[in-house]
CSV table of C-alpha atoms and ligand atoms in Angstrom, one decimal:
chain,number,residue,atom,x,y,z
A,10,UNK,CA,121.0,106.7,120.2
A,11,UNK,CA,119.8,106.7,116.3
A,12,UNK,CA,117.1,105.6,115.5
A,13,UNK,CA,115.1,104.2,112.2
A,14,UNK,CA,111.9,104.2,110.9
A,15,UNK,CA,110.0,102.4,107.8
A,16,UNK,CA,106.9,104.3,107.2
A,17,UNK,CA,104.3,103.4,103.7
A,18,UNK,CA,102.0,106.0,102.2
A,19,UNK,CA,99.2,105.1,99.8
A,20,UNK,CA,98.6,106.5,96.8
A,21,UNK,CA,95.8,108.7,95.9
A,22,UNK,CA,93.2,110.0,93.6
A,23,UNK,CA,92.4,113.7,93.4
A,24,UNK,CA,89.5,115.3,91.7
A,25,UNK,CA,86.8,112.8,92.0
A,26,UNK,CA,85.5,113.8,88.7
A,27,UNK,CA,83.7,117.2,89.7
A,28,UNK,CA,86.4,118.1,92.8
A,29,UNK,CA,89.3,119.9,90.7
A,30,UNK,CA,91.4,120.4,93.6
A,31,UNK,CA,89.3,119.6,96.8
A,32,UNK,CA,88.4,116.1,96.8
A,33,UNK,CA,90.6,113.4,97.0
A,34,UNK,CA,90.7,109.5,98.3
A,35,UNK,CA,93.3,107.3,99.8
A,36,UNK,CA,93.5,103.7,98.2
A,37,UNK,CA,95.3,100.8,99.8
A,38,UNK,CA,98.4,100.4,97.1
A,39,UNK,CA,99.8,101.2,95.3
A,40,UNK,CA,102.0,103.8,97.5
A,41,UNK,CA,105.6,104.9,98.3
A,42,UNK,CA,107.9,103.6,101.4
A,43,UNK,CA,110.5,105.4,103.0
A,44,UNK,CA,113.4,104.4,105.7
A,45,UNK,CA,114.5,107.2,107.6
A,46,UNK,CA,117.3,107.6,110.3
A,47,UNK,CA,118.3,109.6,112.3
A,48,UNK,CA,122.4,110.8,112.8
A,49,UNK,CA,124.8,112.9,114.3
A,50,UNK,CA,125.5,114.8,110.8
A,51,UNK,CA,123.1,117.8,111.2
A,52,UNK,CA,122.3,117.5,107.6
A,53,UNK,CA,119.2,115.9,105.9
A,54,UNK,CA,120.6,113.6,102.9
A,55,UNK,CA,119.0,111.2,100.6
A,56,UNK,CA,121.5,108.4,100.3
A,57,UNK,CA,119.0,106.3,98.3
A,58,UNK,CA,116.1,105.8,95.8
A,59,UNK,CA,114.6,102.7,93.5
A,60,UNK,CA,111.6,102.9,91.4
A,61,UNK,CA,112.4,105.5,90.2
A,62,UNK,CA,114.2,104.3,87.0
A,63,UNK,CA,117.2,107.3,88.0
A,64,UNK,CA,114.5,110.3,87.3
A,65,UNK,CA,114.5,111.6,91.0
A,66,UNK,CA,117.1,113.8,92.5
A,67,UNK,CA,119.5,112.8,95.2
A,68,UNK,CA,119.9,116.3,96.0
A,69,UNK,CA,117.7,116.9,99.6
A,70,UNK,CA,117.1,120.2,98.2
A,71,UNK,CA,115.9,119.5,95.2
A,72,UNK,CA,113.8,116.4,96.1
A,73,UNK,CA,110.2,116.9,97.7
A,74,UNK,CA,111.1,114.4,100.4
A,75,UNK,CA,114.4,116.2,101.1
A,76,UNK,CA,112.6,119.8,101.3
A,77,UNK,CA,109.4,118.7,103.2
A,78,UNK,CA,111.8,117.2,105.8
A,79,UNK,CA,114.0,120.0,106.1
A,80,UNK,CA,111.3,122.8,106.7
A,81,UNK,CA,109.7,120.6,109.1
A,82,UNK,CA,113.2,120.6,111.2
A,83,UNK,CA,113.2,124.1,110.8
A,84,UNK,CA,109.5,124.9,112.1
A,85,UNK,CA,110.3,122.9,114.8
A,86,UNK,CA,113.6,123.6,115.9
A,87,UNK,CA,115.3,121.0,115.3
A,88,UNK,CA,119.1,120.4,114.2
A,89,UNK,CA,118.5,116.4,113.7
A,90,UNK,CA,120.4,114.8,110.8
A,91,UNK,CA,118.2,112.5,108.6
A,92,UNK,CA,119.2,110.3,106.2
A,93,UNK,CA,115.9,109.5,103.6
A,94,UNK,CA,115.6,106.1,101.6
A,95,UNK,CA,113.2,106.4,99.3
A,96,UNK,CA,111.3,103.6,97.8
A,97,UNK,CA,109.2,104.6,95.0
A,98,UNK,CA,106.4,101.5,94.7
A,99,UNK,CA,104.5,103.6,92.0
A,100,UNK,CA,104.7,105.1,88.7
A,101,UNK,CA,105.7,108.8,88.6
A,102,UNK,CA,103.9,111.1,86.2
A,103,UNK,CA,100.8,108.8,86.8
A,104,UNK,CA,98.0,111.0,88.4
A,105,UNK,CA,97.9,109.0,91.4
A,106,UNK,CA,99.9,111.2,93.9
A,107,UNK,CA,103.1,109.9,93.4
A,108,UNK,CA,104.9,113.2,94.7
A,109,UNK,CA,102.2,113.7,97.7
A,110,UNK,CA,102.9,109.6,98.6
A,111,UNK,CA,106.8,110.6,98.7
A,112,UNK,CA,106.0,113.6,101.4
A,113,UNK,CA,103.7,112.5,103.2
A,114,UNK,CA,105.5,108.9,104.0
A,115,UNK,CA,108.9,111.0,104.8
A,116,UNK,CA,106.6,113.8,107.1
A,117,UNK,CA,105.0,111.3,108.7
A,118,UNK,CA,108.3,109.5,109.5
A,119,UNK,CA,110.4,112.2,110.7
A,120,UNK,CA,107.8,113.1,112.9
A,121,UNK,CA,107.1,110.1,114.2
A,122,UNK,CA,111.1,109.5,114.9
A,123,UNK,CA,110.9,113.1,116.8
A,124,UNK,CA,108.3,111.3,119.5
A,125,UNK,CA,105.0,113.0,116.8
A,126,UNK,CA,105.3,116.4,118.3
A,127,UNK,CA,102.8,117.9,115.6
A,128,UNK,CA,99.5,116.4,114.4
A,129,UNK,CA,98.9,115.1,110.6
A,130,UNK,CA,97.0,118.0,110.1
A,131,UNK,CA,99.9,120.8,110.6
A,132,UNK,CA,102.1,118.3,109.2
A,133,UNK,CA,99.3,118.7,106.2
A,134,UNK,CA,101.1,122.0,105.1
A,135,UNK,CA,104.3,120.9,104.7
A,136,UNK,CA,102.7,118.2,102.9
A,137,UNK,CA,101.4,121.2,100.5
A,138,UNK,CA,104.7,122.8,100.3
A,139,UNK,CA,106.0,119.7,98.4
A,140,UNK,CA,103.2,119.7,95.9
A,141,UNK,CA,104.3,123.5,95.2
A,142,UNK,CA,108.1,122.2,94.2
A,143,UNK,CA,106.8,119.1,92.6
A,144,UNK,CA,104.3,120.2,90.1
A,145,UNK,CA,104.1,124.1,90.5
A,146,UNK,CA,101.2,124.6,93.1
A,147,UNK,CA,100.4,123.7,96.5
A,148,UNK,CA,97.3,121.6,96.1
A,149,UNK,CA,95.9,119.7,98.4
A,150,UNK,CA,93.8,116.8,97.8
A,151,UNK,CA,96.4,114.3,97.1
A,152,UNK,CA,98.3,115.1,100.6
A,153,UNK,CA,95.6,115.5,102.8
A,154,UNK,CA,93.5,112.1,101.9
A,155,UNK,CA,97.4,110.4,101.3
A,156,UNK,CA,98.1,111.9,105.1
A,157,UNK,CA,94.5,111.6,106.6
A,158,UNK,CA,93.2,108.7,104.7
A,159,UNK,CA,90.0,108.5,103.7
A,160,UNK,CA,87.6,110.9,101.5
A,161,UNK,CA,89.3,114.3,102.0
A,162,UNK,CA,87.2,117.8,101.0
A,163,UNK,CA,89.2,120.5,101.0
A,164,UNK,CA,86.4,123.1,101.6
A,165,UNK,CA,89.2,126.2,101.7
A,166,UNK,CA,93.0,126.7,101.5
A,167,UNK,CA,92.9,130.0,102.8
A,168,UNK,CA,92.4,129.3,105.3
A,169,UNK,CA,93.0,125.9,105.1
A,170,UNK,CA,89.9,123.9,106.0
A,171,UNK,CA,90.3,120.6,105.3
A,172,UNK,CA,87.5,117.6,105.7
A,173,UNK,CA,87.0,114.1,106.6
A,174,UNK,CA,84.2,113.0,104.7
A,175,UNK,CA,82.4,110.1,105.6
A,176,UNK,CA,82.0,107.2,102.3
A,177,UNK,CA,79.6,103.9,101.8
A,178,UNK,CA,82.1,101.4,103.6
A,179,UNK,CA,81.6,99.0,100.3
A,180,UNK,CA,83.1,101.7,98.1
A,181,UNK,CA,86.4,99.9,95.9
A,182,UNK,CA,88.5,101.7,93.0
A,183,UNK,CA,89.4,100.2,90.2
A,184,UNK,CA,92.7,102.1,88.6
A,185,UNK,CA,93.9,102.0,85.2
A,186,UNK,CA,97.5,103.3,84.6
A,187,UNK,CA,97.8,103.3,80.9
A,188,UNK,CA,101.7,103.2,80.3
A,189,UNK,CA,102.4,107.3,79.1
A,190,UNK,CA,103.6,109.8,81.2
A,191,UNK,CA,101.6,113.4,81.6
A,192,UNK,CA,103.1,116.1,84.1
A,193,UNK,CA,101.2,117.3,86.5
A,194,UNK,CA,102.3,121.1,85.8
A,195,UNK,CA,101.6,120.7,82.0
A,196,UNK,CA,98.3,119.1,82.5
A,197,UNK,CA,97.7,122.4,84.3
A,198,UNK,CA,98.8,124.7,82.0
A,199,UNK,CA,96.2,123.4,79.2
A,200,UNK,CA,93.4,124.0,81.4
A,201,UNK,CA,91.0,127.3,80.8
A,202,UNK,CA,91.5,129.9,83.3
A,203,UNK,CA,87.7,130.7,83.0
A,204,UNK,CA,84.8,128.7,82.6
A,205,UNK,CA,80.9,129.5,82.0
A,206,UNK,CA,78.6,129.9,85.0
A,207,UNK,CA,76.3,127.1,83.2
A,208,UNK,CA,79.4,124.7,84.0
A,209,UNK,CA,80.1,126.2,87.3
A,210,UNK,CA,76.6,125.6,88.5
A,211,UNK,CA,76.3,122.0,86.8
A,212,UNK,CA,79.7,121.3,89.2
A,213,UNK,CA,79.1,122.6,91.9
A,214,UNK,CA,75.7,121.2,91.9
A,215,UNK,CA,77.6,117.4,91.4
A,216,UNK,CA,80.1,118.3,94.0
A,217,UNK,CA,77.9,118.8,96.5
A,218,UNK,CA,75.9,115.6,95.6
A,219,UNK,CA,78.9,113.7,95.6
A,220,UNK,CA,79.4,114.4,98.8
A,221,UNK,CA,75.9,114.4,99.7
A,222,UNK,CA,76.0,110.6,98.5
A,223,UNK,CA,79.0,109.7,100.1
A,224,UNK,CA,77.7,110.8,103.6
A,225,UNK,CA,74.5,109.1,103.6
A,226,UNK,CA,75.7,106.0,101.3
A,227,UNK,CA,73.8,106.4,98.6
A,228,UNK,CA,74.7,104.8,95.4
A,229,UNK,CA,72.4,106.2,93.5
A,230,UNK,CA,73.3,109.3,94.2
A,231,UNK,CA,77.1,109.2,94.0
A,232,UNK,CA,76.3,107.4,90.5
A,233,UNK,CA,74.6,110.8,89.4
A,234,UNK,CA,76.9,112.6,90.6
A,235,UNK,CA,80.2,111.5,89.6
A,236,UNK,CA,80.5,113.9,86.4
A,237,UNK,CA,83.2,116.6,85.6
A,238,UNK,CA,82.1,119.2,82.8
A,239,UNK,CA,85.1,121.3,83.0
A,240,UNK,CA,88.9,119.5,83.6
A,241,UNK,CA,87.9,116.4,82.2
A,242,UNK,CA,86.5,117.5,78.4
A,243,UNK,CA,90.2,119.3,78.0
A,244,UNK,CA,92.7,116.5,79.9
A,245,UNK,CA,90.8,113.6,78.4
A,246,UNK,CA,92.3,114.5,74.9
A,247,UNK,CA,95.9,113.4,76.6
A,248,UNK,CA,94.9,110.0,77.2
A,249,UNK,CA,94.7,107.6,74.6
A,250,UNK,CA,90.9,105.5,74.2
A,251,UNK,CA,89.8,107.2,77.0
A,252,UNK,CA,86.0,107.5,76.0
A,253,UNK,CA,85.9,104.4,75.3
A,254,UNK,CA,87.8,103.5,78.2
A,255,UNK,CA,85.1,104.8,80.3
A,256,UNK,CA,82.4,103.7,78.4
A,257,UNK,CA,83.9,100.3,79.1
A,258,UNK,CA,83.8,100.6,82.9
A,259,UNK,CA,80.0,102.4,83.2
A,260,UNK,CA,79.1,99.6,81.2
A,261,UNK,CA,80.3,97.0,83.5
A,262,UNK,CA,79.0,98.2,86.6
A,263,UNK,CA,81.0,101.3,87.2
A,264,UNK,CA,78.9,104.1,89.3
A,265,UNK,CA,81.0,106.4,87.2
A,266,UNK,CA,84.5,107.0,86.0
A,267,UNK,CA,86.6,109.9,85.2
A,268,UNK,CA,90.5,110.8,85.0
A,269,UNK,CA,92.9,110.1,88.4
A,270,UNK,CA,94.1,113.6,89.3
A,271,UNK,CA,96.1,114.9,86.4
A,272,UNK,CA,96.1,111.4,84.4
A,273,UNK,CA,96.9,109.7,82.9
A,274,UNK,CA,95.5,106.8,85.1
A,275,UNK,CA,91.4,106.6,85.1
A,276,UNK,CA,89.3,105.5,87.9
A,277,UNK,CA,86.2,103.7,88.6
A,278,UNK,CA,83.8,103.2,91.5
A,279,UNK,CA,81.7,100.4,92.7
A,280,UNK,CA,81.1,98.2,95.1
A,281,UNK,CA,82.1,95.2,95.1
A,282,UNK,CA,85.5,93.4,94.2
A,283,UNK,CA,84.4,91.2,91.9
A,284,UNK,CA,82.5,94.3,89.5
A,285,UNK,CA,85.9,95.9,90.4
A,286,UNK,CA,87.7,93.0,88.6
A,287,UNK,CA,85.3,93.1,85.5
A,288,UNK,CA,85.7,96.9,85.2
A,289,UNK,CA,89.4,96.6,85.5
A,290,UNK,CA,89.5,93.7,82.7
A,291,UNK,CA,86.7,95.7,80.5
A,292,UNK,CA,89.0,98.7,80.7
A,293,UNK,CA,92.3,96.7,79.6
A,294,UNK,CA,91.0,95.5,76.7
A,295,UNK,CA,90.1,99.1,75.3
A,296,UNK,CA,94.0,100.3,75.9
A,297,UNK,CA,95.4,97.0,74.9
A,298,UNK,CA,92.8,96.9,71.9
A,299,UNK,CA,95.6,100.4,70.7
A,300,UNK,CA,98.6,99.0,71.9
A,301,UNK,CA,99.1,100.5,75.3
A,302,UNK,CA,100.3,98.4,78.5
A,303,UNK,CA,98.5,99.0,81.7
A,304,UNK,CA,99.0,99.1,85.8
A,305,UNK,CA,95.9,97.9,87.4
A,306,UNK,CA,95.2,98.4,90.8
A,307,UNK,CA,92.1,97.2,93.0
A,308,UNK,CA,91.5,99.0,96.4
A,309,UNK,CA,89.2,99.9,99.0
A,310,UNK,CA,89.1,102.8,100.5
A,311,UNK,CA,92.3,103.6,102.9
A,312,UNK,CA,90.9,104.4,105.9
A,313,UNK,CA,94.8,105.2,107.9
A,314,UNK,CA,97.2,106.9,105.7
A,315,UNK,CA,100.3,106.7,106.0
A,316,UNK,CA,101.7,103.7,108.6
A,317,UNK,CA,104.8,102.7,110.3
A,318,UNK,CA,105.8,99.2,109.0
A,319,UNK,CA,108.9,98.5,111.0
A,320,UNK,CA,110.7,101.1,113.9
A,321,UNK,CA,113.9,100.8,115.7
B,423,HSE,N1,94.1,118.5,91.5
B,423,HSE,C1,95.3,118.2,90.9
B,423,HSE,C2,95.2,118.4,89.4
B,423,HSE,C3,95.7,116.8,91.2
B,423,HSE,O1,94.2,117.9,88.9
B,423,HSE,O2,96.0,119.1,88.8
B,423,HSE,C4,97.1,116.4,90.6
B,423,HSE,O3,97.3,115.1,90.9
């Protein structure tokens, strides 16, 4: 008998200021939904998507909820036929792990239609594998906190050793989506290929306080912390007002703010919703002051992942 499966996935925020590439969050929306179903056909096939304003591919092979699917079948074995609906409930080209919240929801729900014969942590690579078609490379800390939930370190991809970290349970983001699209592969391509061991040092030095501050919940510390001396001086000249932007939210109560993964969206912790609210409002007015809409999203931390809403 076929069966069907509606599955969300949140959206995400990579980078934490001073963790290019190994630090990433789960918030609680926005994020992707996806129905699958199973059939007789053999085939995996994408027979829909909205959200997407037509951008995405119908073609399973050449869309990273098609491909993740299909090379889960084949590690496992499997000659299932799929059909994906995707539902995009967030802007592509955003920085908040639009392509990572499309694979991970469609992992997650194949798997779980199969009776979950592997783990979310070896679903994690072929999580990573869609990253690599989306945007070029196969980073990780957008899947792994959109798959994991949470605060996710990635403290090695090879091998890949991937970390729940614990976080102050008051922690809430405040997202700003300024209206402009930046690919994730050409936001990449800008950055320096080598940086000076004064930066390195002042980085890696935040990166481990950042964590240090999330584990034992101190503010204070996560406040000093959240600084990025390398990605964000080059990418912050692709977003429009962003200085200011930020000055807005550190002004209003923000324990720091920086870009969301590959921008152009900007971030902002505290912790409470009500300092969230003014630092949303407080960054608004600095895009709308030059013209440019906004998405604004408020979240905690999600703690789950991806989840099934509906099965049959
Ligand atoms: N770490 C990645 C980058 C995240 O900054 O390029 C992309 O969302």
């Amino acid at each position: 008998m076929n069966k069907q499966i509606k599955v969300f996935a949140p959206a995400t925020v990579a980078n934490v200021a001073c963790g290019f590439d190994v630090l990433g969050f789960a918030l609680n929306e926005p994020g992707d939904e996806v129905i699958l179903q199973t059939n007789d056909s053999g085939e995996v096939t994408i027979s829909k998507i909205t959200g997407d304003e037509g951008k995405l591919p119908l073609n399973a092979d050449k869309n990273t909820a098609g491909v993740v699917v299909k090379q889960y079948l084949a590690h496992i074995g499997s000659k299932q036929g799929v059909d994906i609906q995707l539902h995009k409930r967030m802007p592509l080209g955003s920085g908040l792990g639009s392509s990572a919240a499309s694979a991970v929801a469609s992992l997650f729900a194949v798997n779980e239609l199969l009776g979950a014969p592997l783990s979310r942590m070896e679903l994690l690579p072929f999580a990573m594998e869609g990253e690599r078609i989306a945007c070029g490379a196969a980073h990780a800390d957008n899947v792994a906190p959109a798959l994991l939930g949470g605060f996710v370190l990635v403290r090695s991809y090879d091998p890949l050793d991937v970390i729940n970290i614990p976080f102050p349970q008051d922690l809430v983001a405040t997202v700003i989506h300024p209206q402009i699209e930046i690919r994730t592969e050409d936001a990449r391509s800008i950055l320096k290929k080598s940086i000076l061991l004064k930066d390195a040092i002042q980085q890696w030095g935040n990166i481990a306080g950042l964590i240090a501050g999330l584990i034992q919940s101190d503010h204070s510390l996560i406040k000093r912390s959240l600084e990025d001396v390398i990605i964000e001086p080059v990418r912050s000249l692709l977003i429009p007002n962003f200085d200011k932007v930020k000055k807005a939210a550190l002004d209003n109560g923000a324990f720091g703010c920086s870009i969301s993964g590959s921008g152009p969206s900007i971030f902002a912790l505290s912790n409470s919703l009500a300092v969230a609210g003014q630092i949303a409002s407080a960054m608004r007015n600095e895009l709308k002051a030059i013209d440019i809409e906004c998405d604004v999203y408020i979240s905690p931390i999600n703690k789950v992942g991806p989840r099934v809403i509906q099965s049959s």
